[in-house]
Short mmCIF file of C-alpha atoms and ligand atoms in Angstrom, two decimals:
data_model
loop_
_atom_site.label_atom_id
_atom_site.label_comp_id
_atom_site.label_asym_id
_atom_site.label_seq_id
_atom_site.Cartn_x
_atom_site.Cartn_y
_atom_site.Cartn_z
CA MET C 1 15.81 -12.57 11.78
CA ASN C 2 17.97 -16.21 10.98
CA LYS C 3 17.28 -17.08 7.40
CA GLN C 4 15.59 -20.67 8.62
CA ASP C 5 12.76 -18.19 10.25
CA LYS C 6 9.34 -19.08 9.83
CA ILE C 7 7.47 -15.89 8.27
CA TYR C 8 3.99 -15.73 7.90
CA ILE C 9 3.24 -12.79 5.37
CA ALA C 10 0.31 -11.74 5.75
CA GLY C 11 -2.11 -11.07 2.43
CA HIS C 12 1.10 -12.57 0.44
CA ARG C 13 -1.18 -12.75 -3.32
CA GLY C 14 -1.49 -8.32 -2.97
CA MET C 15 0.83 -6.24 -4.45
CA VAL C 16 3.04 -4.73 -1.15
CA GLY C 17 3.11 -8.40 0.57
CA SER C 18 3.55 -9.68 -2.96
CA ALA C 19 7.42 -7.20 -3.23
CA ILE C 20 8.05 -8.11 0.44
CA ARG C 21 7.70 -11.53 -0.22
CA ARG C 22 9.93 -11.84 -4.09
CA VAL C 23 13.23 -9.66 -1.37
CA LEU C 24 13.02 -12.71 1.13
CA GLU C 25 13.63 -15.30 -1.18
CA LYS C 26 16.41 -13.59 -3.39
CA ASN C 27 18.28 -12.97 1.04
CA GLY C 28 17.57 -16.46 1.12
CA PHE C 29 14.80 -17.07 3.42
CA THR C 30 12.89 -19.83 2.66
CA ASN C 31 10.77 -20.68 5.08
CA PHE C 32 7.24 -18.92 4.67
CA VAL C 33 3.85 -19.62 5.86
CA THR C 34 0.81 -18.71 4.10
CA ARG C 35 -2.97 -18.86 3.32
CA THR C 36 -4.87 -17.26 0.72
CA SER C 37 -8.49 -15.65 1.75
CA LYS C 38 -10.50 -18.82 1.01
CA GLU C 39 -7.87 -20.99 2.99
CA LEU C 40 -8.76 -18.69 6.60
CA ASP C 41 -10.51 -15.55 6.54
CA LEU C 42 -8.24 -13.06 8.67
CA VAL C 43 -12.19 -11.34 9.22
CA GLU C 44 -12.53 -14.64 11.75
CA GLN C 45 -10.84 -14.41 15.10
CA ASN C 46 -11.58 -17.29 15.78
CA ASP C 47 -9.10 -18.94 13.15
CA VAL C 48 -7.02 -16.70 13.03
CA ARG C 49 -5.89 -17.56 16.29
CA ALA C 50 -5.89 -21.32 15.32
CA PHE C 51 -3.83 -20.78 12.10
CA PHE C 52 -1.47 -18.91 15.20
CA GLU C 53 -1.58 -21.77 17.23
CA LYS C 54 -0.67 -24.31 14.87
CA GLU C 55 1.59 -22.75 12.34
CA LYS C 56 4.10 -20.64 15.17
CA PRO C 57 5.29 -18.01 13.15
CA ALA C 58 8.10 -15.58 14.10
CA TYR C 59 7.89 -12.45 12.25
CA VAL C 60 4.78 -11.22 10.78
CA PHE C 61 4.34 -8.50 8.14
CA LEU C 62 1.28 -8.11 8.26
CA ALA C 63 0.64 -6.20 4.77
CA ALA C 64 -3.38 -7.83 4.25
CA ALA C 65 -5.28 -5.06 3.90
CA LYS C 66 -9.06 -3.81 2.33
CA VAL C 67 -7.46 -1.51 -0.09
CA GLY C 68 -8.39 0.31 -2.79
CA GLY C 69 -8.37 4.21 -4.99
CA ILE C 70 -10.30 7.31 -3.87
CA LEU C 71 -13.43 6.50 -5.13
CA ALA C 72 -13.57 2.85 -3.26
CA ASN C 73 -12.19 4.41 -0.03
CA ASN C 74 -15.47 6.74 -0.76
CA THR C 75 -17.67 3.84 -1.62
CA TYR C 76 -17.13 1.02 0.92
CA ARG C 77 -16.58 3.08 3.84
CA ALA C 78 -18.11 0.61 6.27
CA GLU C 79 -16.81 -2.54 4.62
CA PHE C 80 -13.70 0.07 4.97
CA ILE C 81 -13.75 0.69 8.15
CA TYR C 82 -14.74 -2.74 9.49
CA ASN C 83 -11.84 -5.54 8.26
CA ASN C 84 -9.90 -3.69 8.36
CA ILE C 85 -10.00 -2.84 12.09
CA LEU C 86 -11.24 -6.93 12.16
CA ILE C 87 -7.88 -8.12 10.07
CA GLN C 88 -5.27 -5.55 11.84
CA SER C 89 -6.44 -7.08 15.61
CA ASN C 90 -7.09 -9.80 15.03
CA ILE C 91 -3.51 -10.75 13.70
CA ILE C 92 -1.99 -8.99 15.65
CA ASP C 93 -3.70 -9.49 19.01
CA ALA C 94 -2.78 -13.61 17.49
CA ALA C 95 0.67 -12.76 17.07
CA TYR C 96 1.66 -11.59 21.41
CA ARG C 97 -0.50 -14.60 21.66
CA ASN C 98 1.58 -17.33 20.05
CA GLY C 99 5.08 -15.49 20.87
CA VAL C 100 6.30 -14.23 17.02
CA LYS C 101 9.21 -12.30 17.74
CA LYS C 102 9.28 -9.20 15.45
CA LEU C 103 5.25 -8.22 13.74
CA LEU C 104 5.55 -4.90 10.80
CA PHE C 105 2.31 -2.98 10.70
CA LEU C 106 1.82 -1.47 7.26
CA GLY C 107 -0.31 1.63 6.43
CA SER C 108 -0.72 4.27 5.53
CA SER C 109 0.33 8.23 4.26
CA CYS C 110 -3.36 8.45 4.84
CA ILE C 111 -3.26 8.76 8.46
CA TYR C 112 -2.31 11.81 8.65
CA PRO C 113 -4.74 14.83 8.76
CA LYS C 114 -5.31 16.48 4.85
CA LEU C 115 -3.52 19.52 5.49
CA ALA C 116 -0.50 18.79 7.90
CA PRO C 117 3.05 20.88 7.23
CA GLN C 118 3.64 19.68 3.97
CA PRO C 119 6.42 17.26 4.23
CA MET C 120 4.50 14.95 6.56
CA SER C 121 6.59 14.01 9.77
CA GLU C 122 5.50 11.79 12.10
CA GLU C 123 4.98 13.41 14.79
CA SER C 124 2.61 14.96 12.28
CA LEU C 125 -0.05 11.99 13.40
CA LEU C 126 -2.98 12.92 15.63
CA THR C 127 -2.61 16.75 14.94
CA GLY C 128 -4.84 18.28 13.06
CA LEU C 129 -8.81 16.54 11.12
CA LEU C 130 -8.73 13.25 8.60
CA GLU C 131 -9.31 14.16 4.41
CA GLN C 132 -13.57 13.78 4.38
CA THR C 133 -13.20 10.44 1.39
CA ASN C 134 -10.42 7.99 3.33
CA GLU C 135 -11.27 8.88 6.95
CA PRO C 136 -12.77 5.00 8.01
CA TYR C 137 -9.95 3.70 6.32
CA ALA C 138 -7.17 6.06 7.66
CA ILE C 139 -8.95 5.64 11.08
CA ALA C 140 -8.53 1.65 10.49
CA LYS C 141 -4.72 2.31 10.28
CA ILE C 142 -4.66 4.59 12.75
CA ALA C 143 -5.76 2.34 15.18
CA GLY C 144 -3.20 -0.52 14.10
CA ILE C 145 -0.95 1.89 14.27
CA LYS C 146 -2.00 2.59 18.21
CA MET C 147 -2.22 -1.08 19.69
CA CYS C 148 0.79 -2.02 18.44
CA ASP C 149 2.58 0.99 20.52
CA ALA C 150 0.36 -0.64 23.15
CA TYR C 151 1.09 -4.21 22.24
CA ARG C 152 4.83 -2.95 23.20
CA SER C 153 3.30 -0.97 25.81
CA GLN C 154 1.46 -3.88 28.05
CA TYR C 155 3.68 -6.82 27.08
CA GLY C 156 6.66 -6.08 25.03
CA CYS C 157 6.48 -7.06 21.77
CA ASP C 158 7.83 -5.94 18.75
CA PHE C 159 5.80 -4.35 16.68
CA ILE C 160 6.25 -2.05 14.57
CA SER C 161 4.23 -0.15 12.34
CA VAL C 162 5.20 2.08 8.73
CA MET C 163 3.52 4.17 6.30
CA PRO C 164 3.84 3.75 2.56
CA THR C 165 3.36 6.34 0.33
CA ASN C 166 1.63 6.16 -2.44
CA LEU C 167 2.76 2.98 -3.76
CA TYR C 168 2.81 1.07 -8.22
CA GLY C 169 4.08 -2.17 -9.81
CA PRO C 170 3.47 -5.19 -10.00
CA ASN C 171 -0.12 -7.26 -9.42
CA ASP C 172 -1.89 -4.14 -8.71
CA ASN C 173 -4.96 -3.34 -9.26
CA TYR C 174 -6.53 -2.06 -13.00
CA ASP C 175 -10.26 -1.81 -12.13
CA LEU C 176 -10.80 1.76 -13.35
CA LYS C 177 -13.48 2.17 -9.87
CA LYS C 178 -11.50 0.61 -7.34
CA SER C 179 -8.19 1.30 -8.09
CA HIS C 180 -5.73 3.99 -7.85
CA VAL C 181 -4.02 6.89 -9.92
CA LEU C 182 -0.59 5.22 -11.81
CA PRO C 183 -2.80 1.77 -12.65
CA ALA C 184 -5.59 3.84 -13.44
CA LEU C 185 -4.53 6.27 -15.63
CA MET C 186 -1.97 3.58 -17.04
CA ARG C 187 -5.49 1.86 -17.90
CA LYS C 188 -7.09 4.01 -19.22
CA PHE C 189 -4.32 5.59 -21.72
CA ILE C 190 -3.24 2.37 -23.10
CA GLU C 191 -6.85 1.20 -24.35
CA ALA C 192 -6.79 4.64 -25.84
CA LYS C 193 -4.37 4.36 -27.79
CA ARG C 194 -5.05 1.44 -28.70
CA ASN C 195 -8.44 2.30 -29.27
CA GLY C 196 -7.70 5.52 -30.98
CA ASP C 197 -9.81 7.64 -29.07
CA ALA C 198 -9.45 11.58 -29.01
CA THR C 199 -9.41 11.78 -25.59
CA VAL C 200 -9.09 10.48 -22.03
CA THR C 201 -9.75 11.33 -18.97
CA ILE C 202 -8.84 12.49 -15.65
CA TRP C 203 -10.42 12.56 -11.95
CA GLY C 204 -10.58 16.26 -9.97
CA THR C 205 -8.33 19.18 -11.05
CA GLY C 206 -5.68 17.28 -11.55
CA SER C 207 -3.61 19.50 -9.41
CA PRO C 208 -3.63 17.32 -5.86
CA LYS C 209 0.09 15.89 -5.16
CA ARG C 210 1.14 13.01 -4.89
CA GLU C 211 4.57 10.92 -4.42
CA PHE C 212 4.61 7.58 -6.18
CA LEU C 213 6.63 4.88 -4.50
CA HIS C 214 7.88 1.17 -6.40
CA VAL C 215 6.66 -1.38 -4.81
CA ASP C 216 9.71 -2.51 -5.01
CA ASP C 217 11.69 -0.52 -3.20
CA LEU C 218 9.07 -0.87 -0.53
CA ALA C 219 9.28 -4.15 0.18
CA VAL C 220 13.84 -3.41 0.55
CA ALA C 221 11.90 -0.86 2.81
CA CYS C 222 9.81 -3.04 5.33
CA PHE C 223 13.31 -5.77 4.99
CA HIS C 224 15.38 -3.76 6.23
CA LEU C 225 13.05 -1.46 9.20
CA MET C 226 11.79 -5.59 10.50
CA LYS C 227 15.99 -6.18 10.66
CA ASN C 228 17.35 -2.66 12.05
CA PHE C 229 14.06 -0.38 13.66
CA SER C 230 12.78 -1.29 17.02
CA GLY C 231 10.33 1.14 18.54
CA GLU C 232 7.47 2.43 19.30
CA GLY C 233 5.39 4.55 16.74
CA LEU C 234 5.79 4.76 13.41
CA VAL C 235 8.00 6.05 10.07
CA ASN C 236 7.00 6.70 6.63
CA ILE C 237 8.19 5.18 3.73
CA GLY C 238 8.21 7.39 0.72
CA THR C 239 10.63 8.91 -1.22
CA GLY C 240 10.98 12.66 -1.21
CA THR C 241 8.74 14.51 -4.81
CA ASP C 242 5.74 14.64 -5.04
CA VAL C 243 4.38 15.51 -8.70
CA SER C 244 0.66 16.69 -9.37
CA ILE C 245 -1.28 13.88 -10.24
CA TYR C 246 -1.69 16.50 -14.00
CA GLU C 247 2.15 15.74 -14.33
CA LEU C 248 1.91 12.30 -13.76
CA ALA C 249 -0.89 11.78 -16.16
CA GLU C 250 1.72 14.06 -18.83
CA LYS C 251 4.41 11.36 -18.12
CA ILE C 252 1.78 8.50 -18.97
CA LYS C 253 0.51 10.15 -22.07
CA GLU C 254 3.98 10.22 -23.18
CA VAL C 255 4.93 6.03 -22.47
CA THR C 256 2.06 5.33 -24.12
CA GLY C 257 2.12 7.40 -27.53
CA PHE C 258 -1.37 8.38 -26.73
CA GLU C 259 -1.38 11.66 -29.14
CA GLY C 260 -5.09 12.81 -28.09
CA GLU C 261 -6.89 15.43 -25.21
CA ILE C 262 -6.23 15.35 -21.53
CA VAL C 263 -9.54 15.43 -19.90
CA LYS C 264 -10.62 16.20 -16.56
CA ASP C 265 -14.60 15.57 -14.63
CA THR C 266 -14.41 17.31 -11.87
CA SER C 267 -17.42 16.15 -10.73
CA LYS C 268 -14.72 13.52 -9.35
CA PRO C 269 -13.23 14.30 -5.76
CA ASP C 270 -9.81 15.40 -5.19
CA GLY C 271 -8.81 14.31 -2.27
CA THR C 272 -6.65 15.72 0.45
CA PRO C 273 -4.70 18.52 -2.04
CA ARG C 274 -0.54 17.15 -1.17
CA LYS C 275 0.19 14.58 1.12
CA LEU C 276 4.25 14.81 0.81
CA LEU C 277 5.82 12.02 3.48
CA ASN C 278 9.24 13.69 5.44
CA ILE C 279 11.46 11.13 4.92
CA SER C 280 13.99 11.57 6.97
CA LYS C 281 13.74 8.96 9.82
CA LEU C 282 13.80 6.61 7.78
CA LYS C 283 17.11 8.08 6.45
CA ALA C 284 18.25 7.95 9.13
CA LEU C 285 17.89 4.08 10.39
CA GLY C 286 20.28 3.83 6.79
CA TRP C 287 17.48 3.19 4.24
CA GLU C 288 16.54 5.49 0.66
CA PRO C 289 14.29 4.25 -2.22
CA SER C 290 15.96 3.75 -5.54
CA ILE C 291 13.49 2.86 -7.84
CA THR C 292 12.64 7.04 -10.21
CA LEU C 293 8.93 7.50 -10.73
CA ASP C 294 9.79 7.80 -14.86
CA GLU C 295 11.46 4.47 -14.51
CA GLY C 296 8.81 3.04 -12.74
CA ILE C 297 6.24 4.21 -14.84
CA ARG C 298 8.53 2.51 -18.14
CA THR C 299 8.21 -1.19 -16.37
CA VAL C 300 5.07 -0.56 -15.31
CA TYR C 301 3.98 0.32 -19.64
CA ASN C 302 6.05 -2.76 -20.50
CA ASN C 303 4.77 -5.21 -17.44
CA VAL C 304 1.32 -4.14 -19.24
CA LYS C 305 1.13 -2.99 -22.02
CA ASP C 306 -0.05 -6.51 -23.85
CA THR C 307 -2.81 -6.26 -21.93
CA VAL C 308 -6.36 -6.86 -22.28
CA TRP C 309 -8.54 -6.05 -18.85
CA GLN C 310 -11.84 -7.41 -17.81
CA ASP C 311 -14.06 -6.26 -14.31
CA GLY C 312 -9.98 -5.25 -13.40
CA ASN C 313 -8.80 -8.48 -13.49
CA PRO C 314 -5.35 -8.38 -16.45
CA SER C 315 -5.87 -10.63 -18.33
CA LEU C 316 -2.45 -10.95 -21.33
CA VAL C 317 -3.53 -11.63 -24.67
O1 GFB E 1 -4.99 6.56 -6.48
P1 GFB E 1 -5.78 7.25 -5.81
O2 GFB E 1 -6.99 7.08 -6.63
O3 GFB E 1 -5.70 7.97 -4.53
O4 GFB E 1 -6.26 9.44 -5.89
P2 GFB E 1 -5.48 9.17 -2.81
C1 GFB E 1 -5.86 9.96 -6.26
C2 GFB E 1 -5.44 11.48 -7.35
O5 GFB E 1 -5.77 10.71 -8.63
C3 GFB E 1 -7.34 12.08 -7.16
C4 GFB E 1 -7.19 11.34 -9.04
O6 GFB E 1 -7.24 13.70 -6.46
C5 GFB E 1 -7.87 11.70 -7.95
O7 GFB E 1 -8.80 11.95 -7.73
N1 GFB E 1 -7.17 10.38 -9.85
C6 GFB E 1 -7.41 10.82 -11.40
C7 GFB E 1 -8.06 9.29 -10.03
N2 GFB E 1 -7.59 10.41 -12.81
C8 GFB E 1 -7.87 9.27 -11.81
C9 GFB E 1 -8.14 7.54 -12.07
O8 GFB E 1 -8.26 7.29 -13.30
N3 GFB E 1 -8.38 7.53 -11.02
C10 GFB E 1 -8.11 7.29 -10.00
N4 GFB E 1 -8.56 5.81 -8.45
N5 GFB E 1 -7.65 8.63 -9.75
C11 GFB E 1 -6.19 6.69 -1.91
C12 GFB E 1 -7.03 6.81 0.60
O9 GFB E 1 -6.46 8.36 -1.88
O10 GFB E 1 -4.84 6.99 -2.06
C13 GFB E 1 -6.52 5.68 0.51
O11 GFB E 1 -8.13 6.90 -0.61
C14 GFB E 1 -5.11 5.26 0.82
O12 GFB E 1 -7.09 5.79 1.66
C15 GFB E 1 -4.71 5.28 -0.93
O13 GFB E 1 -4.43 6.45 1.40
C16 GFB E 1 -2.87 5.39 -1.32
O14 GFB E 1 -3.92 9.29 -2.95
O15 GFB E 1 -6.50 10.30 -3.46
#
């Protein structure tokens, strides 16, 4: 990659896309082409084709997707499969037609079977049944991986796929019905402390285990792989360690200074019991994460502690 190459980050205003842009800028890249979702609807094939024909980006980071936590995945099942399949298919095909030098497709660790051996290695893909709550999203992401592989095999395109674990960091979603667990609990504990509430409710049994990666670490990993990895299949991006949801809640409780009780709402789903990634392939490619979960939680807390949330859109006091 040369610093003057034109780079298209699909989803540049989202948590992942904005982090990738920060890393590229830090490394001297300046030639970005971006479109907001209002300017370009990535579900529309003709519009995506016209955009690529006009802009001819050299490198593409495909970070645009419809995403959300366990409840959003389970509620908006049609939107998750329809939008994601169209967005990624339109971009991958347009990238091929317009001679993109390299494309990096971002998936998710939920592509692995619900009961895959832990930690989950890349070889576990398509070896068993998926977790039911996010099957539509996972099927879309698996289609994206297979599409990159098919375009590599038939047309020789250098398209790669990376599978991040659960992410958190700047520009996360704090809407309690749609967000992932870490921002949701951060908001719940901050608001409970502020309101002097006696309890904070977490969903499910608290026993599922999750691995959390700061999005700034993910972005460095994506940049590293864009430069240093070409090949079919996928590369896991995680930390290699996980915690239970209850342990996560206790960590956030401590950082926020909330002194009440943690209560469980077991009418809400637990989802996959565990999804820890095996990151040996990534390590062998020369990259390891650097932000610990404790550090990351503290940074997020410092960034959002004065936020007053309305309808999930953070606005600073
Ligand atoms: O982060 P999360 O929504 O997604 O939930 P998944 C992780 C765990 O935290 C589940 C529990 O066991 C939840 O029941 N949890 C406890 C909570 N309290 C809360 C809360 O207040 N909000 C939320 N959201 N969860 C998603 C997938 O799965 O992860 C996607 O649905 C994607 O496809 C994404 O892969 C990374 O880790 O269960």
